[in-house]
Backbone as JSON, one array per atom type, in Angstrom:
{
  "sequence": "XXXXXXXXXXXXXXXXXXXXXXXXXXXXXXXXXXXXXXXXXXXXXXXXXXXXXXXXXXX",
  "N": [[115.28, 125.46, 119.17], [113.73, 122.77, 120.72], [114.25, 119.9, 122.88], [112.71, 117.8, 121.94], [112.36, 118.2, 119.19], [114.99, 117.95, 118.36], [115.55, 115.27, 119.0], [113.68, 114.05, 117.3], [114.69, 114.82, 114.8], [117.18, 113.54, 114.86], [116.29, 110.87, 114.97], [115.05, 110.67, 112.46], [117.26, 110.99, 110.75], [118.71, 108.71, 111.5], [116.93, 106.67, 110.66], [117.03, 107.1, 107.9], [119.74, 106.56, 107.37], [119.87, 103.86, 108.11], [117.86, 102.6, 106.57], [118.35, 103.23, 103.87], [120.56, 101.68, 102.63], [119.37, 99.12, 102.73], [117.09, 99.49, 101.17], [118.25, 100.08, 98.7], [119.47, 97.63, 98.17], [117.21, 95.99, 97.98], [116.02, 97.07, 95.68], [117.91, 96.41, 93.73], [117.78, 93.61, 93.72], [115.19, 92.96, 93.03], [112.44, 91.5, 91.23], [111.73, 91.85, 87.74], [108.99, 93.71, 86.53], [105.96, 93.05, 84.7], [103.7, 94.13, 82.07], [101.2, 93.24, 82.81], [101.42, 93.09, 85.56], [101.61, 95.8, 86.18], [99.11, 96.68, 85.32], [97.44, 95.38, 87.12], [97.92, 96.91, 89.29], [97.26, 99.52, 88.51], [94.52, 99.54, 87.82], [92.94, 99.14, 90.28], [93.73, 101.53, 91.59], [92.73, 103.52, 89.9], [90.0, 102.96, 90.11], [89.53, 103.53, 92.82], [90.18, 106.25, 92.8], [88.18, 107.25, 91.09], [85.92, 106.63, 92.63], [86.35, 108.29, 94.86], [86.18, 110.76, 93.58], [83.49, 110.67, 92.86], [82.32, 110.75, 95.41], [83.11, 113.31, 96.19], [81.71, 114.86, 94.34], [79.13, 114.4, 95.21], [78.88, 115.85, 97.51]],
  "CA": [[114.85, 124.07, 119.06], [113.69, 122.07, 121.99], [114.85, 118.56, 122.85], [111.85, 116.88, 121.17], [112.68, 118.39, 117.77], [116.33, 117.4, 118.14], [115.41, 113.81, 119.0], [112.97, 113.68, 116.09], [115.62, 114.98, 113.68], [118.16, 112.44, 114.96], [115.61, 109.62, 114.59], [114.87, 110.71, 111.02], [118.56, 110.73, 110.14], [119.03, 107.3, 111.76], [116.12, 105.86, 109.77], [117.56, 107.23, 106.53], [121.02, 105.84, 107.31], [119.64, 102.41, 108.23], [116.98, 102.07, 105.54], [118.83, 103.48, 102.52], [121.24, 100.52, 102.05], [118.42, 98.02, 102.57], [116.25, 99.82, 100.03], [119.08, 99.94, 97.5], [119.63, 96.2, 97.95], [115.92, 95.46, 97.51], [115.81, 97.51, 94.31], [118.79, 95.65, 92.85], [117.41, 92.19, 93.68], [113.77, 92.77, 92.77], [112.12, 90.94, 89.93], [111.22, 92.83, 86.78], [107.54, 93.6, 86.4], [105.41, 93.0, 83.34], [102.57, 95.05, 81.91], [100.07, 92.7, 83.57], [101.63, 93.5, 86.94], [101.27, 97.22, 86.29], [97.66, 96.84, 85.17], [96.81, 94.96, 88.36], [98.1, 98.02, 90.22], [96.63, 100.75, 88.01], [93.06, 99.43, 87.81], [92.35, 99.51, 91.59], [94.0, 102.94, 91.88], [91.77, 104.31, 89.12], [88.68, 102.75, 90.69], [89.47, 104.3, 94.07], [90.16, 107.66, 92.42], [86.83, 107.56, 90.58], [85.0, 106.58, 93.76], [86.56, 109.52, 95.63], [85.62, 111.86, 92.81], [82.04, 110.57, 92.99], [81.95, 111.25, 96.74], [83.29, 114.75, 96.2], [80.61, 115.45, 93.58], [77.89, 114.27, 95.96], [78.85, 116.79, 98.63]],
  "C": [[114.81, 123.44, 120.45], [114.17, 120.64, 121.8], [114.02, 117.59, 122.02], [112.14, 117.0, 119.67], [114.05, 117.82, 117.43], [116.28, 115.88, 118.09], [114.71, 113.33, 117.74], [113.88, 113.77, 114.86], [116.66, 113.86, 113.69], [117.53, 111.11, 114.56], [115.41, 109.56, 113.09], [116.17, 110.4, 110.3], [118.96, 109.26, 110.33], [118.23, 106.38, 110.83], [116.64, 105.91, 108.34], [118.85, 106.45, 106.39], [120.82, 104.33, 107.33], [118.87, 101.87, 107.03], [117.49, 102.24, 104.11], [119.59, 102.3, 101.93], [120.3, 99.33, 101.82], [117.52, 98.26, 101.37], [117.0, 99.64, 98.73], [119.26, 98.45, 97.16], [118.34, 95.58, 97.43], [115.66, 95.86, 96.06], [116.69, 96.73, 93.33], [118.31, 94.21, 92.66], [115.94, 91.95, 93.4], [113.56, 92.17, 91.38], [111.56, 92.03, 89.02], [109.72, 92.62, 86.59], [107.13, 93.6, 84.93], [104.25, 93.99, 83.25], [101.34, 94.55, 82.67], [100.2, 93.07, 85.05], [101.23, 94.95, 87.14], [99.76, 97.43, 86.18], [96.94, 96.4, 86.44], [97.0, 95.99, 89.46], [97.27, 99.24, 89.8], [95.1, 100.67, 88.12], [92.46, 99.73, 89.19], [92.59, 100.97, 91.96], [93.0, 103.83, 91.14], [90.37, 104.16, 89.7], [88.52, 103.55, 91.98], [89.41, 105.79, 93.77], [88.77, 108.07, 91.93], [85.8, 107.56, 91.7], [85.13, 107.85, 94.62], [85.99, 110.72, 94.89], [84.1, 111.85, 92.87], [81.59, 111.11, 94.36], [82.09, 112.77, 96.83], [82.14, 115.43, 95.45], [79.29, 115.4, 94.35], [77.79, 115.27, 97.11], [78.43, 118.14, 98.19]]
}
């Protein structure tokens, strides 16, 4: 391992240590979503997926 891989591994571990408690806190204090919230997420994802599939078919 050279020094760049060691520094990258240390940075990854530091990010995990720093971000994990903040993420856990955000998950505990988040508002509960409704089905309308999920649909407003799913519809654009499906549209983008279909558009990508159309582009793949055209190639």
